[in-house]
């Protein structure tokens, strides 16, 4: 974080400063990162005591001070060993401080650039979409780091808490801020873009992820379009040309539009896409140039994320050769996202159970069918797709039917919330495969441990709430090999 005095922070958060017994005063400078989890606090950092649905951060303020917190942002006075800033709402205060830090960082970078045109300004990249945000963010981060100091969302920090925590890591040296911006309701992305106004706004897709919370696909469209609605004419909107709803957003923005996609009308596009168990190969076209890409991230659907990232990298100033080199250096989208594990007896485990929507579930099943060797077995271990609301039953049934039509050898469905997926597959009389259902992960694990055969390829996929990533990890460990190729 850039340096701020306690008085600066109190003003930014509309709070009341209560000096601590440590001798801190209004002029005391704080520059440490901010945390909302007391277990993550390190010396010199700021702890925001948020009240959540299940717990109250004020209960852990003492632990934060014990860990070295230099400042507490609280809704009531709790620990006078260090300075406290008392605010009405700690979550709102977190956002307000992030807004001020980003504003100051942008202003300082602009002043430095005016004095020395060779010194780059701070560029903010905002990324949203129903699927692919974290993968694209990771790819953009790697490209931006080739140009200078970069701050990017940790893990999937993309909401009213994670977004500001990322923004507060910006310092005077930061050249690029890559902010993943998610939402579960209209207005949330607009709040994040107000805190950190993007110069490059990316929209990947508009699908049924979180449709139950949004209230339908049109509400999802309106929410995602908040990324580009307020972009100024000097900004860039990077839009998916192949998604009709995203394409409509070109009419809603004043920004210059850069299209990515597979069609010939995209500014950044892929041709000759070939996918297998080693990743995806394609030819990248942009700006009149073309280059082959050996993209080792598993899953043909990740090509769209790679194209979006390439468009951003080019806008940041990277030459095409460096964009390609960055894409080719990537080996995994992110933890629990098409993560290849196992290997013993030729058994491949693909753990893609960090999250799931109908679109990403469908793409993962297609990938499973593509990468399974001829004559080998494909097993899909599937759990609930959450937050679908009224669309839940229909979409689970559709995925069950798709598994059958793709010729998946066996379907292992886990958890009562996903039962309709199992029923749909069983009711498809033309299928020669089988579907089995288990109430919990332990039963599913024992079944797989007994029945997996050499050469099998196993996909584990579910929403985060279903927790099948742990089942994927267990299977990966069970079928792991060590560096010498022996069983681990």
XYZ file of C-alpha atoms in Angstrom:
488
model
C 0.000 0.000 0.000
C 1.168 3.572 -0.557
C 2.108 5.476 2.576
C -0.806 7.050 4.459
C -1.017 8.652 7.868
C -3.593 7.480 10.377
C -5.366 10.777 9.797
C -5.417 10.103 6.028
C -7.001 6.722 6.636
C -9.554 8.109 9.080
C -10.566 10.762 6.546
C -10.783 8.254 3.695
C -13.001 5.910 5.716
C -15.059 8.659 7.406
C -13.939 7.192 10.713
C -12.929 8.405 14.169
C -9.288 7.916 15.115
C -8.574 6.503 18.583
C -4.791 6.574 19.234
C -3.325 3.467 20.833
C -1.067 2.864 23.813
C 1.754 2.223 21.346
C 2.263 5.982 21.017
C 0.667 6.286 17.585
C -0.709 9.687 16.588
C -2.658 11.158 13.684
C 0.625 11.682 11.804
C 1.830 8.078 12.233
C 2.443 6.535 8.817
C 1.074 3.099 7.855
C 1.972 1.311 4.610
C 1.292 -2.343 5.351
C -1.234 -4.500 3.531
C -4.795 -4.892 4.759
C -6.378 -8.108 6.020
C -9.838 -9.265 7.041
C -8.612 -12.612 8.388
C -6.683 -12.264 11.639
C -4.724 -15.432 10.810
C -3.208 -13.667 7.793
C -2.050 -10.549 9.663
C 1.664 -9.737 9.585
C 3.578 -6.951 11.406
C 2.681 -3.448 10.251
C -0.572 -4.424 8.555
C -4.137 -3.154 8.937
C -6.895 -5.418 10.247
C -10.501 -4.717 9.234
C -12.889 -6.241 11.773
C -15.797 -7.166 9.528
C -19.047 -8.601 10.787
C -20.082 -11.611 8.698
C -23.027 -13.976 8.655
C -21.191 -16.595 10.719
C -18.672 -14.657 12.782
C -17.605 -11.199 13.943
C -14.088 -9.955 13.190
C -14.070 -7.939 16.405
C -13.652 -11.223 18.304
C -10.276 -11.697 16.619
C -8.920 -8.169 16.891
C -6.721 -9.152 19.825
C -5.218 -11.985 17.777
C -4.518 -9.497 14.980
C -2.701 -7.198 17.402
C -0.731 -10.146 18.776
C 0.370 -10.862 15.186
C 1.643 -7.312 14.735
C -1.274 -5.316 13.335
C -0.434 -1.607 13.327
C -4.043 -0.445 12.991
C -7.529 -1.801 13.625
C -10.515 -0.592 11.600
C -13.492 -1.429 13.784
C -17.142 -0.649 14.343
C -16.615 -0.395 18.107
C -13.510 0.066 20.236
C -11.981 -3.288 21.103
C -8.212 -3.164 21.814
C -6.329 -0.003 22.767
C -2.822 -1.447 22.370
C -2.706 0.001 18.835
C -4.574 2.751 17.018
C -8.196 2.117 16.089
C -10.371 3.838 13.519
C -14.029 3.471 14.407
C -16.346 3.383 11.377
C -20.002 2.655 10.748
C -19.355 -0.367 8.520
C -15.958 -2.044 8.199
C -16.707 -3.500 4.751
C -17.695 -0.092 3.408
C -14.570 1.372 5.007
C -12.448 -1.246 3.249
C -13.855 -0.158 -0.101
C -13.464 3.524 0.707
C -9.810 3.107 1.631
C -9.167 1.105 -1.550
C -10.750 3.891 -3.594
C -8.484 6.492 -1.993
C -5.325 4.408 -2.391
C -6.006 3.763 -6.071
C -6.864 7.440 -6.642
C -3.582 8.556 -5.107
C -1.588 5.918 -6.975
C -3.110 6.953 -10.310
C -2.484 10.627 -9.617
C 1.115 10.027 -8.553
C 1.825 7.892 -11.621
C 0.267 10.520 -13.901
C 2.395 13.271 -12.336
C 5.540 11.158 -12.697
C 4.706 10.455 -16.339
C 4.153 14.141 -17.023
C 7.579 14.909 -15.606
C 9.221 11.971 -17.383
C 7.311 10.619 -20.417
C 9.453 7.470 -20.358
C 7.954 6.530 -17.019
C 4.720 4.549 -17.594
C 1.444 5.402 -15.943
C -0.486 2.932 -13.800
C -2.774 0.765 -15.937
C -5.789 -0.943 -14.377
C -7.131 -4.066 -16.076
C -10.580 -5.244 -14.962
C -11.713 -8.768 -15.865
C -15.203 -10.224 -15.539
C -17.318 -12.985 -17.053
C -19.407 -15.959 -16.056
C -16.456 -18.300 -16.609
C -12.699 -18.006 -16.967
C -11.973 -14.929 -14.820
C -9.230 -16.450 -12.692
C -7.512 -18.234 -15.576
C -7.494 -15.061 -17.666
C -6.320 -12.996 -14.699
C -3.378 -15.364 -14.165
C -2.414 -15.188 -17.852
C -2.655 -11.376 -17.912
C -0.669 -11.125 -14.695
C 2.172 -13.142 -16.231
C 2.226 -10.836 -19.260
C 2.064 -7.650 -17.189
C 4.948 -8.814 -15.005
C 7.145 -8.776 -18.104
C 6.632 -5.015 -18.229
C 7.057 -4.092 -14.574
C 5.723 -4.422 -11.014
C 2.233 -5.909 -11.075
C -0.505 -6.366 -8.489
C -3.148 -8.997 -9.236
C -6.013 -10.610 -7.376
C -4.880 -13.461 -5.148
C -6.776 -16.719 -5.607
C -10.280 -15.688 -6.693
C -10.461 -12.428 -4.725
C -13.086 -10.667 -6.813
C -15.952 -9.462 -4.608
C -16.669 -6.526 -2.276
C -13.949 -7.792 0.076
C -11.406 -9.499 -2.162
C -11.438 -6.693 -4.714
C -10.497 -3.921 -2.267
C -7.891 -6.148 -0.563
C -6.200 -6.522 -3.939
C -6.425 -2.810 -4.731
C -4.883 -1.897 -1.372
C -1.683 -3.718 -2.374
C -0.958 -1.051 -4.995
C 2.204 0.928 -4.301
C 4.037 3.824 -5.944
C 6.042 1.317 -7.993
C 3.051 -0.600 -9.393
C 2.773 -0.431 -13.171
C -0.254 -2.702 -13.677
C -3.184 -3.643 -11.449
C -5.022 -6.743 -12.700
C -8.355 -6.922 -10.899
C -10.700 -9.876 -11.212
C -14.221 -8.511 -10.720
C -17.068 -10.888 -9.945
C -20.643 -10.336 -8.889
C -23.690 -12.126 -7.554
C -26.037 -9.175 -8.079
C -26.398 -6.107 -10.255
C -24.389 -3.114 -9.110
C -21.467 -5.043 -7.612
C -19.144 -4.769 -10.607
C -20.019 -1.078 -10.921
C -18.901 -0.568 -7.313
C -15.589 -2.310 -8.016
C -14.927 -0.336 -11.203
C -15.662 2.877 -9.278
C -12.947 1.915 -6.793
C -10.410 1.038 -9.506
C -11.446 2.496 -12.896
C -10.109 0.178 -15.619
C -8.247 1.463 -18.629
C -8.765 -2.010 -20.093
C -12.066 -3.739 -19.305
C -12.453 -7.407 -20.265
C -15.727 -9.339 -20.546
C -15.267 -13.057 -21.209
C -18.780 -14.511 -21.270
C -22.344 -14.203 -20.096
C -23.708 -17.549 -18.952
C -25.814 -19.206 -16.298
C -23.195 -19.112 -13.544
C -24.908 -17.542 -10.481
C -28.118 -17.230 -12.509
C -30.144 -18.090 -9.408
C -28.699 -15.104 -7.574
C -28.955 -12.717 -10.526
C -32.510 -13.763 -11.338
C -31.951 -14.735 -14.970
C -29.668 -14.384 -17.963
C -30.691 -10.807 -18.799
C -29.881 -9.704 -15.262
C -26.513 -11.433 -15.648
C -25.976 -9.515 -18.897
C -26.727 -6.189 -17.232
C -24.405 -7.001 -14.328
C -21.473 -8.046 -16.525
C -21.944 -5.059 -18.826
C -21.174 -2.782 -15.875
C -17.516 -3.520 -16.684
C -17.704 -1.448 -19.873
C -20.646 0.943 -19.437
C -18.637 3.636 -17.651
C -15.354 3.244 -19.534
C -14.225 6.570 -21.020
C -13.442 7.011 -24.693
C -9.722 6.706 -23.916
C -10.180 3.189 -22.504
C -10.351 -0.203 -24.225
C -13.139 -2.787 -23.994
C -11.862 -6.304 -24.733
C -14.948 -8.301 -25.718
C -15.716 -11.883 -26.753
C -16.900 -11.682 -30.356
C -18.247 -15.246 -30.221
C -20.610 -14.639 -27.296
C -23.712 -12.838 -28.636
C -24.499 -11.244 -25.284
C -20.969 -9.969 -24.797
C -20.953 -8.692 -28.385
C -24.027 -6.573 -27.560
C -21.935 -4.677 -25.031
C -20.130 -2.850 -27.833
C -23.268 -0.724 -28.114
C -23.069 0.225 -24.431
C -19.545 1.590 -24.179
C -17.693 4.687 -25.318
C -14.407 2.792 -25.202
C -12.518 1.486 -28.209
C -13.513 -2.166 -28.719
C -11.006 -4.949 -29.285
C -12.628 -8.251 -30.235
C -11.262 -11.704 -29.439
C -12.678 -15.005 -30.690
C -12.407 -17.793 -33.210
C -14.118 -16.038 -36.117
C -12.385 -14.089 -38.872
C -13.980 -10.845 -37.653
C -12.109 -10.912 -34.325
C -9.081 -8.645 -33.886
C -7.291 -11.314 -31.855
C -8.252 -14.784 -32.997
C -7.223 -18.419 -33.065
C -7.170 -20.765 -36.041
C -6.268 -24.438 -36.478
C -7.162 -25.318 -32.882
C -6.069 -28.847 -31.927
C -6.608 -30.160 -28.394
C -5.270 -33.267 -26.676
C -4.047 -34.457 -23.278
C -0.929 -32.268 -23.559
C -2.899 -29.045 -24.019
C -4.003 -27.066 -27.045
C -2.158 -25.886 -30.133
C -3.405 -23.054 -32.302
C -2.315 -20.222 -34.550
C -2.674 -16.791 -32.983
C -3.574 -13.907 -35.307
C -3.354 -10.272 -34.211
C -2.423 -6.974 -35.840
C -1.624 -8.558 -39.178
C 0.804 -11.032 -37.597
C 0.427 -14.754 -36.963
C 2.293 -17.116 -34.663
C 1.887 -20.750 -33.577
C 1.108 -21.287 -29.883
C 1.679 -24.447 -27.879
C -0.693 -23.713 -24.990
C -0.164 -26.357 -22.329
C -3.227 -25.504 -20.248
C -5.632 -28.421 -20.612
C -9.022 -27.788 -22.221
C -9.943 -26.297 -25.565
C -12.277 -23.834 -23.825
C -9.244 -22.134 -22.286
C -8.239 -20.931 -25.756
C -10.790 -18.130 -25.366
C -9.168 -17.115 -22.085
C -5.778 -17.165 -23.812
C -7.111 -14.935 -26.592
C -8.532 -12.440 -24.104
C -5.222 -12.352 -22.258
C -3.337 -11.938 -25.534
C -5.523 -8.962 -26.440
C -4.725 -7.354 -23.088
C -1.015 -8.113 -23.383
C -0.873 -6.439 -26.776
C -2.747 -3.393 -25.425
C -0.242 -3.188 -22.571
C 2.536 -2.924 -25.148
C 3.954 -6.422 -25.411
C 5.047 -7.552 -28.884
C 3.298 -10.658 -30.223
C 6.387 -12.815 -29.677
C 6.370 -12.050 -25.945
C 2.622 -12.645 -25.713
C 3.156 -16.085 -27.250
C 6.116 -16.826 -24.966
C 4.001 -15.937 -21.930
C 1.126 -18.168 -23.051
C 3.498 -21.053 -23.707
C 5.023 -20.696 -20.227
C 1.635 -21.354 -18.590
C 1.073 -24.963 -17.571
C -2.062 -24.899 -15.425
C -5.015 -22.533 -15.335
C -5.066 -22.376 -11.527
C -5.324 -24.743 -8.569
C -8.253 -27.179 -9.043
C -8.870 -25.902 -12.581
C -8.164 -28.622 -15.144
C -5.308 -29.673 -12.872
C -3.705 -32.874 -14.172
C -2.763 -35.343 -11.438
C -2.087 -39.052 -11.009
C -0.021 -40.972 -13.540
C 0.413 -44.356 -11.874
C -0.698 -47.215 -14.126
C -1.484 -44.633 -16.769
C -4.430 -43.313 -14.739
C -4.938 -39.583 -15.330
C -6.919 -37.505 -12.841
C -8.149 -34.097 -14.011
C -9.243 -32.100 -10.967
C -11.494 -29.280 -12.195
C -13.651 -29.005 -9.082
C -12.980 -25.438 -7.982
C -16.227 -24.278 -9.524
C -18.846 -25.270 -12.065
C -21.510 -23.679 -14.211
C -23.437 -25.291 -17.063
C -20.999 -23.795 -19.579
C -17.844 -24.861 -17.766
C -19.266 -28.318 -16.958
C -20.098 -28.808 -20.635
C -16.629 -27.676 -21.708
C -14.941 -29.982 -19.194
C -16.921 -32.990 -20.454
C -15.930 -32.203 -24.045
C -12.312 -32.002 -22.934
C -12.587 -35.396 -21.206
C -13.919 -36.920 -24.414
C -11.139 -35.316 -26.469
C -8.190 -36.331 -24.306
C -9.187 -39.934 -23.584
C -7.047 -42.263 -25.697
C -8.821 -44.474 -28.260
C -10.007 -47.664 -26.589
C -9.451 -46.254 -23.081
C -12.143 -45.476 -20.520
C -13.379 -42.008 -19.584
C -14.933 -41.481 -16.155
C -16.722 -38.261 -15.186
C -17.077 -37.699 -11.433
C -19.607 -34.905 -11.161
C -21.222 -32.978 -8.329
C -23.642 -30.114 -7.927
C -23.639 -26.940 -10.005
C -24.765 -24.454 -7.370
C -26.462 -21.032 -7.534
C -28.635 -21.917 -10.541
C -31.973 -21.246 -8.868
C -34.949 -22.228 -11.027
C -32.597 -23.473 -13.765
C -30.960 -26.099 -11.532
C -32.994 -29.205 -12.379
C -33.064 -28.491 -16.112
C -29.324 -27.802 -16.319
C -28.312 -30.865 -14.290
C -30.479 -32.998 -16.556
C -28.894 -31.447 -19.634
C -25.384 -32.218 -18.404
C -26.349 -35.841 -17.702
C -27.646 -36.151 -21.241
C -24.498 -34.550 -22.655
C -22.278 -37.052 -20.825
C -24.206 -39.860 -22.513
C -24.036 -38.320 -25.972
C -20.306 -37.688 -25.668
C -19.796 -41.389 -25.037
C -18.366 -41.015 -21.534
C -17.720 -44.551 -20.272
C -18.934 -44.066 -16.732
C -20.651 -41.313 -14.809
C -20.099 -41.108 -11.045
C -22.515 -38.609 -9.501
C -21.867 -37.413 -5.951
C -24.282 -35.639 -3.608
C -28.070 -35.406 -3.455
C -28.080 -31.965 -5.101
C -26.726 -33.550 -8.304
C -29.116 -36.541 -8.375
C -31.032 -35.202 -11.392
C -27.824 -35.462 -13.395
C -27.659 -39.185 -12.591
C -31.355 -39.752 -13.335
C -31.061 -38.041 -16.702
C -28.180 -40.272 -17.757
C -29.901 -43.453 -16.585
C -33.061 -42.554 -18.501
C -31.156 -42.263 -21.784
C -31.878 -45.765 -23.030
C -29.441 -45.649 -25.949
C -26.427 -45.434 -23.650
C -24.213 -48.483 -23.212
C -22.353 -46.946 -20.307
C -23.477 -46.669 -16.722
C -24.148 -44.037 -14.133
C -23.714 -44.640 -10.417
C -24.809 -42.375 -7.603
C -23.276 -41.850 -4.156
C -24.489 -39.696 -1.303
C -20.993 -38.676 -0.221
C -17.382 -38.421 -1.337
C -16.073 -41.303 0.776
C -18.393 -43.796 -0.899
C -17.501 -42.427 -4.329
C -13.781 -42.659 -3.531
C -14.045 -46.297 -2.453
C -15.945 -47.150 -5.632
C -13.320 -45.487 -7.808
C -10.418 -47.012 -5.896
C -11.892 -50.477 -6.526
C -12.896 -50.024 -10.150
C -10.366 -47.758 -11.874
C -8.296 -49.554 -14.488
C -4.900 -48.804 -16.070
C -5.213 -46.118 -18.730
C -8.396 -44.563 -17.345
C -8.916 -40.806 -17.599
C -10.972 -39.322 -14.757
C -12.551 -35.871 -14.633
C -13.643 -34.509 -11.232
C -15.944 -31.491 -11.590
C -18.353 -29.623 -9.308
C -19.086 -26.243 -7.844
C -16.852 -25.125 -5.008
C -19.658 -25.590 -2.508
C -19.878 -29.304 -3.322
C -16.234 -29.734 -2.323
C -15.300 -32.411 -4.849
C -11.867 -30.822 -5.217
C -10.954 -32.766 -2.083
C -12.054 -35.987 -3.759
C -9.940 -35.022 -6.775
C -6.941 -34.460 -4.509
C -7.440 -37.869 -2.844
C -7.562 -39.593 -6.204
C -4.539 -37.648 -7.420
C -2.540 -38.662 -4.359
C -3.658 -42.284 -4.636
C -2.485 -42.530 -8.244
C 0.575 -40.270 -7.924
C 4.057 -41.236 -8.968
C 7.274 -39.835 -7.556
C 10.124 -38.314 -9.544
C 11.500 -41.759 -10.415
C 8.108 -42.964 -11.601
C 7.449 -45.190 -8.616
C 4.242 -45.191 -6.604
C 4.187 -42.432 -4.013
